[in-house]
XYZ file of C-alpha atoms in Angstrom:
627
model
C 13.662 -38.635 -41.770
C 15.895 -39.185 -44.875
C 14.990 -39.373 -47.816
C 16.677 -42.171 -49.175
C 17.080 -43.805 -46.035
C 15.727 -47.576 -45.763
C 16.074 -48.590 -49.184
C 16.451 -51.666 -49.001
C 13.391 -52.555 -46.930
C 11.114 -55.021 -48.497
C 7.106 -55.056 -48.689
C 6.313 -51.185 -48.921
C 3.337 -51.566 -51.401
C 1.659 -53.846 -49.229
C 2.200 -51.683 -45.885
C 0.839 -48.540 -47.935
C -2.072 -50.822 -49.426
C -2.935 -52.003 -45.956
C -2.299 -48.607 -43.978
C -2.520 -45.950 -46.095
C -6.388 -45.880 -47.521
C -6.988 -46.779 -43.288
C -5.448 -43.160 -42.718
C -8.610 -40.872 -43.498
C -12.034 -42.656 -42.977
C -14.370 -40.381 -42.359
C -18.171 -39.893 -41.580
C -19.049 -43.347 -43.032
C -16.300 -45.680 -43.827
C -14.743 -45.477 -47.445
C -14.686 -41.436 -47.395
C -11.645 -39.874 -48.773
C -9.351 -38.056 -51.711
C -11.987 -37.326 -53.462
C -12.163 -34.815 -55.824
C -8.130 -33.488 -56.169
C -6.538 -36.174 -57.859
C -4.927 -36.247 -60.903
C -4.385 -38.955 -63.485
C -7.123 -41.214 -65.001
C -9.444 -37.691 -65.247
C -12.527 -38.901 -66.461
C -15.392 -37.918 -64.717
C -17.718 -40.589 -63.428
C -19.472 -37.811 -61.398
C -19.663 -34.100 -60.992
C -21.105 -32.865 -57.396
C -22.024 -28.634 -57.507
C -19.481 -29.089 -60.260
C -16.568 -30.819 -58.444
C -15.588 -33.770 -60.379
C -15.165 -37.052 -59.295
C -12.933 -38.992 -61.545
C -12.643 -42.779 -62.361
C -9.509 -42.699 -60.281
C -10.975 -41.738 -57.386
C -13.534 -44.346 -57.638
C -11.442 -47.088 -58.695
C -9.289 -45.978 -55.519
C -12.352 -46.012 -53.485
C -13.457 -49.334 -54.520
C -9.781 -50.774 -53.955
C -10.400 -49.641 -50.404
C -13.401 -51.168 -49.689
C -12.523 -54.572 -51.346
C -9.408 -54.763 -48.977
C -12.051 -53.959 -45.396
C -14.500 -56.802 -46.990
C -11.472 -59.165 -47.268
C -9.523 -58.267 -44.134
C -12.568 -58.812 -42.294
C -13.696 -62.250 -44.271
C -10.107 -63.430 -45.170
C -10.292 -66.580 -47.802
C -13.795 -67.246 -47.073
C -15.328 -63.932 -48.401
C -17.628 -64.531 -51.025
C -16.597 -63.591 -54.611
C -19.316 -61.824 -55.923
C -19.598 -59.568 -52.815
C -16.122 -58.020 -53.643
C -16.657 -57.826 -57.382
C -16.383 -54.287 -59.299
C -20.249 -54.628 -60.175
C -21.417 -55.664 -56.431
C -19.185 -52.406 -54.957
C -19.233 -49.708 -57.860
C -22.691 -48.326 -56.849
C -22.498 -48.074 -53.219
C -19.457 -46.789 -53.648
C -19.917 -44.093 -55.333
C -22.886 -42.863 -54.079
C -20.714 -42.892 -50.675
C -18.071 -40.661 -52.591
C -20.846 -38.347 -53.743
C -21.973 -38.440 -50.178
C -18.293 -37.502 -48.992
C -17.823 -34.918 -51.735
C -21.043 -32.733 -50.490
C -20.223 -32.990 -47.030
C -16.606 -31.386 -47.781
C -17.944 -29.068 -49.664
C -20.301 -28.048 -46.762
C -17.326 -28.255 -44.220
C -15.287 -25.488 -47.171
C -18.329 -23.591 -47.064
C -18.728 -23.509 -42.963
C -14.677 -21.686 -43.179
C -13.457 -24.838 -41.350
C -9.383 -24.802 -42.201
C -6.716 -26.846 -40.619
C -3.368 -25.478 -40.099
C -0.480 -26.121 -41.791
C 1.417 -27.293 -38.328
C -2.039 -29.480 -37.212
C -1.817 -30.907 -40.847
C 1.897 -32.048 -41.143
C 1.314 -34.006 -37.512
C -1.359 -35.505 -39.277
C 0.589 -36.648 -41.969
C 3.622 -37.925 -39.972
C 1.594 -39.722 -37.934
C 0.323 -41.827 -40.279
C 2.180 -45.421 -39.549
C 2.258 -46.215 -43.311
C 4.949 -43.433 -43.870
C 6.818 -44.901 -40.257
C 9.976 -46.764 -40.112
C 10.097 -48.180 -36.250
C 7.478 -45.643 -35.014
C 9.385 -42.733 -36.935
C 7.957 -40.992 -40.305
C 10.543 -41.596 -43.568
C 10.928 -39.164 -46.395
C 11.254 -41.632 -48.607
C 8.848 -43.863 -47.845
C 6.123 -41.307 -47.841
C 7.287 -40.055 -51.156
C 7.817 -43.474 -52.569
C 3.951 -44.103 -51.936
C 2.574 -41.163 -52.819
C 4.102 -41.652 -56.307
C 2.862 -45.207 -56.305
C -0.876 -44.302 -55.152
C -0.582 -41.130 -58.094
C 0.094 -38.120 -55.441
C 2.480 -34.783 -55.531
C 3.760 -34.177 -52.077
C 2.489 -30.740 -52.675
C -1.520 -31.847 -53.965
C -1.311 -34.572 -50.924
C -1.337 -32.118 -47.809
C -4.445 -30.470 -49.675
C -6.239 -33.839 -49.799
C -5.717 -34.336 -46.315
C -6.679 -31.145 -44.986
C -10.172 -31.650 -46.978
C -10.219 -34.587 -45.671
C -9.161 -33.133 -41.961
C -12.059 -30.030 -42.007
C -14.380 -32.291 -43.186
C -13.988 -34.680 -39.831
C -14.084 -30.957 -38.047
C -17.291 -29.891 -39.208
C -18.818 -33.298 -38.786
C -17.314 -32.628 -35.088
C -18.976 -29.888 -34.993
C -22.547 -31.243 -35.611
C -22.041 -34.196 -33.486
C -19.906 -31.734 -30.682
C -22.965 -29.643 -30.445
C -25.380 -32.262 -29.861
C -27.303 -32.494 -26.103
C -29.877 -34.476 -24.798
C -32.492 -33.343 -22.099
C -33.049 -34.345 -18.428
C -36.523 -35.358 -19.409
C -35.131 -37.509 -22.304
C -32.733 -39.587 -19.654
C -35.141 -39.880 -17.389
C -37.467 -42.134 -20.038
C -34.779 -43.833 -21.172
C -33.916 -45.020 -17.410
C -37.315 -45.889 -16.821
C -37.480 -48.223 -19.546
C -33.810 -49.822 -19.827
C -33.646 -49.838 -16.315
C -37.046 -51.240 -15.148
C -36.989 -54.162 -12.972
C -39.849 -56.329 -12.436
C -40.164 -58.897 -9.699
C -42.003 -62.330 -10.616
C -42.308 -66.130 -10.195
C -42.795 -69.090 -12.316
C -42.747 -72.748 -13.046
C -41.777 -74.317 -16.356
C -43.575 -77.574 -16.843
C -41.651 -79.561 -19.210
C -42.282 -81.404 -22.376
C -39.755 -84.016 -22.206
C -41.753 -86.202 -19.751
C -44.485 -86.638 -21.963
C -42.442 -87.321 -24.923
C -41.879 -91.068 -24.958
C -45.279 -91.599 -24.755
C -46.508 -89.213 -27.337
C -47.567 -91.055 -30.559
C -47.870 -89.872 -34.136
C -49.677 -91.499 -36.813
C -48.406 -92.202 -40.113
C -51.258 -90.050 -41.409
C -50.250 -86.951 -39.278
C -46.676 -87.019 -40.425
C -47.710 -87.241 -44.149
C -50.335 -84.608 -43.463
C -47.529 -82.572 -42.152
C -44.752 -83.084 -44.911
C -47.448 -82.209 -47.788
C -48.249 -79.138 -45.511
C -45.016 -77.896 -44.403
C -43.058 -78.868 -47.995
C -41.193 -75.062 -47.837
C -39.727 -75.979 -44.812
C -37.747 -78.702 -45.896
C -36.213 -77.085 -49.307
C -32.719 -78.495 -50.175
C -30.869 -76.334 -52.219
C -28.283 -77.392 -55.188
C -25.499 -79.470 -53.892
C -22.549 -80.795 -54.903
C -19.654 -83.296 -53.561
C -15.967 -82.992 -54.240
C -12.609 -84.314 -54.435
C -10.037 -81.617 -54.088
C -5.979 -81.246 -54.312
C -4.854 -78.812 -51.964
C -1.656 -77.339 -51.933
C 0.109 -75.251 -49.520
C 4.449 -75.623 -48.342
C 2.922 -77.087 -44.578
C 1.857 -80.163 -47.081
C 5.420 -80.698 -47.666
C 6.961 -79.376 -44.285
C 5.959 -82.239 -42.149
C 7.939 -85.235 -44.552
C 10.931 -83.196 -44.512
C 14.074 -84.134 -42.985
C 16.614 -81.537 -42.543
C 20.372 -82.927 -41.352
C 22.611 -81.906 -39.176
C 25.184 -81.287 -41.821
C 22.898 -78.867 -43.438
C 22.130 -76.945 -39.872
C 25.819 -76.875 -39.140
C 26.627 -75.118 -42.808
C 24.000 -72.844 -42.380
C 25.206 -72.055 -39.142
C 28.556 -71.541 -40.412
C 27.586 -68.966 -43.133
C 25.578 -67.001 -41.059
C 28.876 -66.724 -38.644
C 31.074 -66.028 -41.601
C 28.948 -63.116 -42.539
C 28.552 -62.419 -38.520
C 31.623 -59.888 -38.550
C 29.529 -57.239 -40.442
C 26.776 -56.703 -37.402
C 28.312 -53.706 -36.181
C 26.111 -51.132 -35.273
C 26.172 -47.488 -34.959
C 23.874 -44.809 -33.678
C 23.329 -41.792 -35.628
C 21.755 -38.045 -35.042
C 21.609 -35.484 -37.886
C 21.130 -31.995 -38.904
C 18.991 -31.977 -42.229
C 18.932 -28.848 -44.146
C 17.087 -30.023 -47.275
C 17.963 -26.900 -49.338
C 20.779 -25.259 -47.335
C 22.807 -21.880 -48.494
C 26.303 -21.366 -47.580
C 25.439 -18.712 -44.849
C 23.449 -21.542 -42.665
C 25.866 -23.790 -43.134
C 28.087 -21.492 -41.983
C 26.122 -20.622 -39.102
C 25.310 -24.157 -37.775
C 29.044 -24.898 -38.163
C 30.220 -22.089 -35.663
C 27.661 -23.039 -32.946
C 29.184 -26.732 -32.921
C 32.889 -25.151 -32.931
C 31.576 -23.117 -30.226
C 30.255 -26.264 -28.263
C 26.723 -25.929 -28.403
C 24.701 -28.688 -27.589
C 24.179 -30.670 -31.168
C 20.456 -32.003 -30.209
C 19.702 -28.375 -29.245
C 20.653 -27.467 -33.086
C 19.016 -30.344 -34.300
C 15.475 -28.883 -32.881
C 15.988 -25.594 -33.864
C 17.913 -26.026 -37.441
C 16.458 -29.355 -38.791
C 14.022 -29.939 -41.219
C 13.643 -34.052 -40.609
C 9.808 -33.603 -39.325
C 10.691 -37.110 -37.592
C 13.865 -37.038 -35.943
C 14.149 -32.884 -35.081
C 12.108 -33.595 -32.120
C 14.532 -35.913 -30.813
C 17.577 -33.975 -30.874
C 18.036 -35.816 -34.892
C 18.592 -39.034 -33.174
C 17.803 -41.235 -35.988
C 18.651 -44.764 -34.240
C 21.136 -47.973 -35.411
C 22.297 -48.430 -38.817
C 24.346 -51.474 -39.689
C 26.000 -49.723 -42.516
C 22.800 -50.248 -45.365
C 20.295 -48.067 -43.978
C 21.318 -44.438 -44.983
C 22.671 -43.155 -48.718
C 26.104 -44.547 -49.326
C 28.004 -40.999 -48.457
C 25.662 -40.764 -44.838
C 27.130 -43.972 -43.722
C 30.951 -43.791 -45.308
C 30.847 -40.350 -43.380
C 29.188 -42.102 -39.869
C 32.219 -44.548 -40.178
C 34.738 -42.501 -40.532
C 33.612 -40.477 -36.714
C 34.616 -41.574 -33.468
C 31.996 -41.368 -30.438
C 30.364 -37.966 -29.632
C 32.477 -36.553 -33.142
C 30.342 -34.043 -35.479
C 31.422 -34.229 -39.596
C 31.401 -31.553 -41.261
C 28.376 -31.255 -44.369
C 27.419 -34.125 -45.932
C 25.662 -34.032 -49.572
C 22.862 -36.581 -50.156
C 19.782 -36.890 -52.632
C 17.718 -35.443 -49.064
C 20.210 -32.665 -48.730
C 23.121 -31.690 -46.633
C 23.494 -32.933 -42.983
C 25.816 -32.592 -40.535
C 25.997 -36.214 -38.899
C 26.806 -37.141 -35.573
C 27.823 -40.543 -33.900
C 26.039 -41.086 -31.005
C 26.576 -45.174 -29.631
C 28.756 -48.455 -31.456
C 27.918 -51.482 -31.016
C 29.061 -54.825 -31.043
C 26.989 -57.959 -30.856
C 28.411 -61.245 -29.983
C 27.596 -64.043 -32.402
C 24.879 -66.744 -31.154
C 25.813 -70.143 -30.684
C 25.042 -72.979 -32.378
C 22.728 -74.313 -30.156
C 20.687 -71.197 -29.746
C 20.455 -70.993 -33.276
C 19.909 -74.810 -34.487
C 16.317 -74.623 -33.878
C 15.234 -71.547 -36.093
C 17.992 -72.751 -38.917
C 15.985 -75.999 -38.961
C 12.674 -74.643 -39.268
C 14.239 -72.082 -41.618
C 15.526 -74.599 -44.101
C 12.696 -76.957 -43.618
C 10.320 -73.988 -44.922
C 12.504 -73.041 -48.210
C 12.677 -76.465 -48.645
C 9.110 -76.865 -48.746
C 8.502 -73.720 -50.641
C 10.234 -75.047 -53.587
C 8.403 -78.238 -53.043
C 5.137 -76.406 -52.852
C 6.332 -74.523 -56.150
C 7.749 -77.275 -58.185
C 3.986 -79.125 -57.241
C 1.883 -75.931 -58.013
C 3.516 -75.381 -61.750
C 2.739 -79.567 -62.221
C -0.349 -79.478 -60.865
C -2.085 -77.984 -63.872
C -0.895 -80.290 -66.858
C -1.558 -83.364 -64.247
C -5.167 -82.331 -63.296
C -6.176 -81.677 -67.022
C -8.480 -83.957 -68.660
C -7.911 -86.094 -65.325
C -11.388 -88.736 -65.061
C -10.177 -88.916 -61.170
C -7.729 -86.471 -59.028
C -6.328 -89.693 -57.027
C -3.296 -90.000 -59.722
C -2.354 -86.277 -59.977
C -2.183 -86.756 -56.089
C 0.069 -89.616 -55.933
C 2.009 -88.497 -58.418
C 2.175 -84.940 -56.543
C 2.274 -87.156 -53.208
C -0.209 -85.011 -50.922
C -3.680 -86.402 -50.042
C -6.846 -86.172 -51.977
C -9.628 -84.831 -50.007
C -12.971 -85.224 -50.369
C -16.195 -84.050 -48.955
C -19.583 -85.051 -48.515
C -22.345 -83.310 -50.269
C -22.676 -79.203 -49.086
C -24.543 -75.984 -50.521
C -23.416 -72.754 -51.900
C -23.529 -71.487 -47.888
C -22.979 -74.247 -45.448
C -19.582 -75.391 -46.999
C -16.602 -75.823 -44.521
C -12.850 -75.145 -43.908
C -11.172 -74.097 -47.856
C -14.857 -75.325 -49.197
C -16.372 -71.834 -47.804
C -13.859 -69.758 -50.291
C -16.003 -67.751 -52.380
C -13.528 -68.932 -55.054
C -14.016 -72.415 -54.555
C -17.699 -72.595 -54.073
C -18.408 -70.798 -57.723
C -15.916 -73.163 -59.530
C -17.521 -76.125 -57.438
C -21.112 -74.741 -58.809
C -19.894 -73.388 -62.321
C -21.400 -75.336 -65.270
C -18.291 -76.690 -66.537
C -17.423 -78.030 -63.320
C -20.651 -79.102 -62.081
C -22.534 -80.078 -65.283
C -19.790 -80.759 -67.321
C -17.698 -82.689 -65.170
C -14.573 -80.930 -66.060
C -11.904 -80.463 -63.538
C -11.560 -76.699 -62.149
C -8.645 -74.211 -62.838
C -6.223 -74.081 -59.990
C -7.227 -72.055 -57.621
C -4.436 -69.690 -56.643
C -6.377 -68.438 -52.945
C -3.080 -66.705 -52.435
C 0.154 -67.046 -53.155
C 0.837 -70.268 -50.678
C -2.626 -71.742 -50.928
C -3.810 -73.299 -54.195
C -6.952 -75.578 -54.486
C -7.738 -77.560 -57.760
C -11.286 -79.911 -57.330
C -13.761 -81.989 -59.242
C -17.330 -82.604 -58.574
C -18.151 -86.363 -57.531
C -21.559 -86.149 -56.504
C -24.244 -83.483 -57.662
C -28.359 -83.032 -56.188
C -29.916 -80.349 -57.899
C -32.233 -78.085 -55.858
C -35.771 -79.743 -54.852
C -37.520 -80.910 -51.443
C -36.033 -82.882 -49.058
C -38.192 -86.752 -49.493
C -40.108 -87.638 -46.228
C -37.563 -90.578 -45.727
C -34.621 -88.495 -45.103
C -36.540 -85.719 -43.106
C -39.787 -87.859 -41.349
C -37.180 -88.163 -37.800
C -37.407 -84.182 -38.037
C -41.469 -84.286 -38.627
C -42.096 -86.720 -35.924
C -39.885 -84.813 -33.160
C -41.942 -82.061 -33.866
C -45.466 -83.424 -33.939
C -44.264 -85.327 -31.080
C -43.588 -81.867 -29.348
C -46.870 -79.961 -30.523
C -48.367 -83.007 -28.700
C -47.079 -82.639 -25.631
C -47.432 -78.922 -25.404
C -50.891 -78.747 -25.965
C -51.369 -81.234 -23.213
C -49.073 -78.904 -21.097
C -50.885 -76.021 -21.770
C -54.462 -77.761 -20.357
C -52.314 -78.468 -17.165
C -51.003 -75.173 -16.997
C -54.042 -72.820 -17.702
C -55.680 -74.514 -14.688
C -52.921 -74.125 -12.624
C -53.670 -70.282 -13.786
C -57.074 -70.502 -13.017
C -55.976 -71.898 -9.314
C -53.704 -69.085 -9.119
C -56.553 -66.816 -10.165
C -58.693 -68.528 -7.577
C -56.261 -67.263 -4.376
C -54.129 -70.189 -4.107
C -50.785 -70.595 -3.327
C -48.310 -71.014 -5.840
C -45.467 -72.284 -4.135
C -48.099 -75.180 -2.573
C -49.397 -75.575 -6.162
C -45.964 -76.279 -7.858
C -45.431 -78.488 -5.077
C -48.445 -80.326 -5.677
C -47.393 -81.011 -9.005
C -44.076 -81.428 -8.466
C -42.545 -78.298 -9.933
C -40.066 -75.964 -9.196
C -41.079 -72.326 -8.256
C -38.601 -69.990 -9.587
C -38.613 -66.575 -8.116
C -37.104 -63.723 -9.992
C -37.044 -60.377 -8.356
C -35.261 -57.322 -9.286
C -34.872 -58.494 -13.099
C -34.076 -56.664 -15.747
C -34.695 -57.464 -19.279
C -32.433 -59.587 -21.312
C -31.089 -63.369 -20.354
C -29.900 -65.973 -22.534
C -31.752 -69.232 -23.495
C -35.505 -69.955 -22.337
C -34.832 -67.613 -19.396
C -34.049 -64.603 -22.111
C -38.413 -66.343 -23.863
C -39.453 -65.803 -19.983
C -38.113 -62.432 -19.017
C -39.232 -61.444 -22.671
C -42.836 -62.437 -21.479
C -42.568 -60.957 -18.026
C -41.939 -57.689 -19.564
C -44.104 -57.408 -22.279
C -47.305 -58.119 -19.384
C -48.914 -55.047 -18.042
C -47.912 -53.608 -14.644
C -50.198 -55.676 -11.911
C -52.780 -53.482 -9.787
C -51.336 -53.053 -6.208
C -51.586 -55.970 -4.305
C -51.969 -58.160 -7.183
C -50.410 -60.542 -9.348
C -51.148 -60.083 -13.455
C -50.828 -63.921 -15.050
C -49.425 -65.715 -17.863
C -49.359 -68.695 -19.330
C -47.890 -69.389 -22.824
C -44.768 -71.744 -24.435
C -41.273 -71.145 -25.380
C -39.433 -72.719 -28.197
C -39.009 -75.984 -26.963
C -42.398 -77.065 -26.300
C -42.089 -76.461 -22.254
C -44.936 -74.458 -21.049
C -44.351 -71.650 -18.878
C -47.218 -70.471 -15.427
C -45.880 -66.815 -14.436
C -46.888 -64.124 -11.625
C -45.591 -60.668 -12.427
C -46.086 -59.217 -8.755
C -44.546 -55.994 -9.322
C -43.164 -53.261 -11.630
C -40.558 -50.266 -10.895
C -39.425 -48.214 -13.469
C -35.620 -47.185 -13.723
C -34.791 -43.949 -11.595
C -32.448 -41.630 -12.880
C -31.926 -40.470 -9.300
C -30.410 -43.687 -8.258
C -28.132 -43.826 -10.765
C -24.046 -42.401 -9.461
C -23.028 -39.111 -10.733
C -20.532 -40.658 -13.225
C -23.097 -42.834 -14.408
C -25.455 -40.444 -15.103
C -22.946 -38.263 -16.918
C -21.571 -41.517 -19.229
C -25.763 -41.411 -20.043
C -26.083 -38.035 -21.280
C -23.209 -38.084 -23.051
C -23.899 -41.270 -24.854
C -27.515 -39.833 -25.776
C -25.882 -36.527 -26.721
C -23.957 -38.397 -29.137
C -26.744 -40.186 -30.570
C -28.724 -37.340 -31.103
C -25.103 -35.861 -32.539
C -25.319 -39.018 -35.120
C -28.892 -38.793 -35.834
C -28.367 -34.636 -36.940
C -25.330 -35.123 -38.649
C -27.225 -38.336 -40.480
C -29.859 -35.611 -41.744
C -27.847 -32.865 -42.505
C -25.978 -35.568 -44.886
C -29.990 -36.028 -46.156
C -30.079 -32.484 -46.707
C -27.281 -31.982 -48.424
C -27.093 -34.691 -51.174
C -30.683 -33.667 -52.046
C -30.049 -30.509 -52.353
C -27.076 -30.808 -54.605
C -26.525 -30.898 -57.845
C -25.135 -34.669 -58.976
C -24.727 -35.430 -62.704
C -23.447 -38.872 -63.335
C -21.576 -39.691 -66.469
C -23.796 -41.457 -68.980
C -21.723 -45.032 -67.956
C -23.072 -44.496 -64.719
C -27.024 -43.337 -64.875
């Protein structure tokens, strides 16, 4: 689209940030422009001689730090984010990349120029309302260090390296033979019964000695390891602190209301469609302008003449403009045309267009009462904003030296929070911030006593704490964990008087009796499980586990178990029968989705090793900042 359309539209470093690294991920998950940028040249690595600069590494780890936090949000955990924790993995994923490429160059896999423009137009980061901008595309590549001629090469390395790894994973198969096992197994179904005798019953009147549950502790001291702990009082700070104690007025809704209807007379839209000629001579000027005095059909032109890769596909409809979206002479020149009129050229900074005005229209003002609501909330969040601001640049000088954070609150007037005592990993809500946690646990904090820095988590979110309360790492004392101990001597008990009952209920079993009349006898339920297949959830997922792992019973037989599952019950089974899966009962479609999920596996597993293959058979020198 134009060039210099959309200028005024806010946030475009954070859309590229966010979209434009997500563009070309290939074969591994941080793969891309590597090896043909410019800028910051300094090699960090050289693969078969390609370089790899400190840019592209530095853009690499960018890219990876924003996954890790998109997927963790606040809570991620500083250190795994930090230059030192990602620099290594990163690279060697870049060296990884580089080779690969190189292999794809090598193989004579090309993309053309057509397949390679799509690609880039498609890319939402460079989309205004699902259509590609000029600008915007240009105006990041600039940012992120590009040329729009070096970028297209990037991303047709980047585009034959995803076709030879295509390729290799394309030509992968898988056998008949090699379904057929893998139905048998993840498809067997085994047919059994059971009882589970349970350990609660025998729980109440299950003692334990004072002596046992010493015994145990001294025993069992690395299971009851507390690690370093600390206690807080925190100020937090965000504008919904402030949004729920204000009051907005009437008066105020009904100005707002007023200015937004004084500046109301402006919303008139129109709908435009061009003809871009980026670098036109007179002669196809010329040209173009005879077919529209002839008549012809302007969207027809637009296909064949323009050279706006996102709007010559639609006839150069280019949608509504309220008279700030195109260059100043674009829309001065839309104004001027009545309905279904054609100017004549128009000179921008994109180039010379003839412009044509498709639609006006004319949107009626919305009342005050279907505004009143959003105005409200809308001056009720600026007016906490500034609240939140005015707070955050106090907060600082007031938290300073402070013995307790109770005045800087009150003067502030938000709540102090505090917590209970919690660990580097089981802290909860803003206390699970990797920032918080390592000011909560820094020396100066923690030792020292000091209050922390604020916090800044983001740019409406600010956190400044002190440390109340402090356990350094050690063993838990039998007082606070002897409740635990008991339980599970208690249990241990129980189960080992379980298991007496049930191996001679086994030995019964053994013996030719019947098991339903045997759980009866001992008042148990007989579960019967036929046609199972592995998996369940629970104690059922500890039974079927067993069932499966027994050998296959000899016809007309029953192979038996007895054993326990993790909470003390003890568990009689009869496996009565195995069948492996059958790849000949399985549907046509479903035995297709099979081989082509093994194919694809296999497809992994060989592109996997030719990766192997190729990094160790390359030459890799690292720069002496990196060996």
């Amino acid at each position: 689209m134009l060039q210099s359309m959309r200028d005024n539209l806010k946030g475009t470093a954070a859309i590229i940030v966010a979209a434009f690294f997500g563009f070309i991920m290939v074969i591994g998950g941080i793969d891309f422009f590597t090896g043909a940028s410019g800028g910051a040249a300094d090699a960090v690595a050289e693969v078969n001689g390609e370089k790899i600069t400190n840019m592209d590494l530095q853009r690499a780890i960018q890219n990876r730090r924003s996954m890790i936090m998109s997927q963790y949000g606040e809570n991620v955990p500083a250190d795994m984010i930090s230059d030192e924790q990602l620099r290594e993995p990163v690279l060697r994923q870049l060296i990884s990349t580089a080779v690969m490429r190189q292999a794809a160059q090598e193989s004579g896999m090309v993309m053309s120029t057509a397949a390679v423009n799509k690609a880039i137009t498609d890319i939402q980061a460079f989309q205004v309302d699902g259509t590609f901008n000029t600008q915007l595309y240009r105006d990041a590549l600039r940012r992120m260090g590009y040329s729009t001629a070096s970028f297209p090469q990037i991303v047709e390395g980047d585009m034959s390296l995803q076709q030879y790894a295509d390729s290799v994973t394309g030509s992968a198969f898988t056998t008949k033979v090699d379904a057929e096992q893998v139905v048998a197994a993840s498809m067997e179904e085994r047919d059994f019964s059971y009882v589970v005798l349970p350990v609660q019953e025998l729980l109440a009147s299950t003692e334990v000695s004072e002596a046992e549950v010493e015994q145990y502790y001294q025993e069992n001291q690395s299971q009851y390891q507390r690690p370093e702990q600390v206690a807080v009082e925190y100020i937090e700070l965000t504008p919904k602190v402030f949004a729920s104690n204000i009051d907005i007025s009437d008066e105020d809704v009904r100005a707002q209301y007023d200015l937004e209807l004084a500046n109301f007379g402006s919303d008139l839209r129109r709908r435009a469609a061009h003809i871009l000629l980026e670098e036109a001579d007179q002669e196809k000027l010329d040209e173009i302008q005879a077919k529209l005095d002839a008549g012809e059909d302007f969207s027809e032109l637009a296909k064949s003449y323009s050279e706006d890769l996102g709007s010559r596909d639609e006839g150069g409809d280019l949608g509504f403009t309220t008279g700030d979206v195109f260059p100043q002479a674009f829309e001065e020149a839309l104004a001027s045309l009545e309905v279904g009129q054609v100017s004549s050229p128009v000179t921008t900074d994109s180039g010379t267009h003839f412009i044509k005005l498709l639609e006006v229209e004319e949107s009626e003002p919305p009342t005050f009462e279907e505004r009143k609501v959003a105005i409200e909330n809308q001056l009720r969040t600026a007016a906490a904003e500034r609240e939140f601001l005015d707070a955050l640049s106090r907060l600082a000088d007031l938290a300073y030296n402070a013995e307790s954070l109770s005045g800087p609150a009150e003067e502030l007037g938000v709540p102090l929070q505090t917590s209970g005592l919690f660990s580097r990993s089981n802290g909860s809500g803003v206390l699970a911030n990797g920032q918080v946690v390592e000011a909560a646990f820094s020396p100066e904090v923690m030792e020292d006593g000091n209050t922390s820095d604020v916090l800044n988590l983001n740019n409406e979110h600010s956190v400044v704490l002190r440390v109340t309360e402090s356990k350094p790492a050690g063993t838990y004392p039998l007082e606070e964990v002897r409740e635990q101990i008991v339980e599970v001597l208690k249990r241990d008990k129980a189960s080992e008087q379980l298991a007496k009952k049930a191996e001679s209920m086994k030995e019964n079993l053994a013996s030719g009796n019947d098991f339903a009349e045997l759980a009866e006898e001992q008042g148990l339920t007989l579960e019967t499980s036929d046609k199972t297949r592995r998996g369940g959830f629970g104690e059922r997922a500890e039974i079927n586990s067993k069932a499966f792992s027994l050998p296959a019973p000899a016809s007309g037989s029953e192979e038996l178990a007895v054993f326990s599952v993790s909470s003390g019950n003890q568990v009689v089974l009869a496996l009565r029968d195995v069948r492996p899966g059958d790849l000949s009962q399985q549907s046509k479609e479903q035995r297709q989705a099979l081989m082509q999920q093994l194919a694809s596996v296999n497809g992994g597993a060989e592109l996997a090793a030719i990766r192997r293959y190729l990094s160790d058979q390359a030459k890799v020198e690292l720069s002496s900042t990196e060996e």
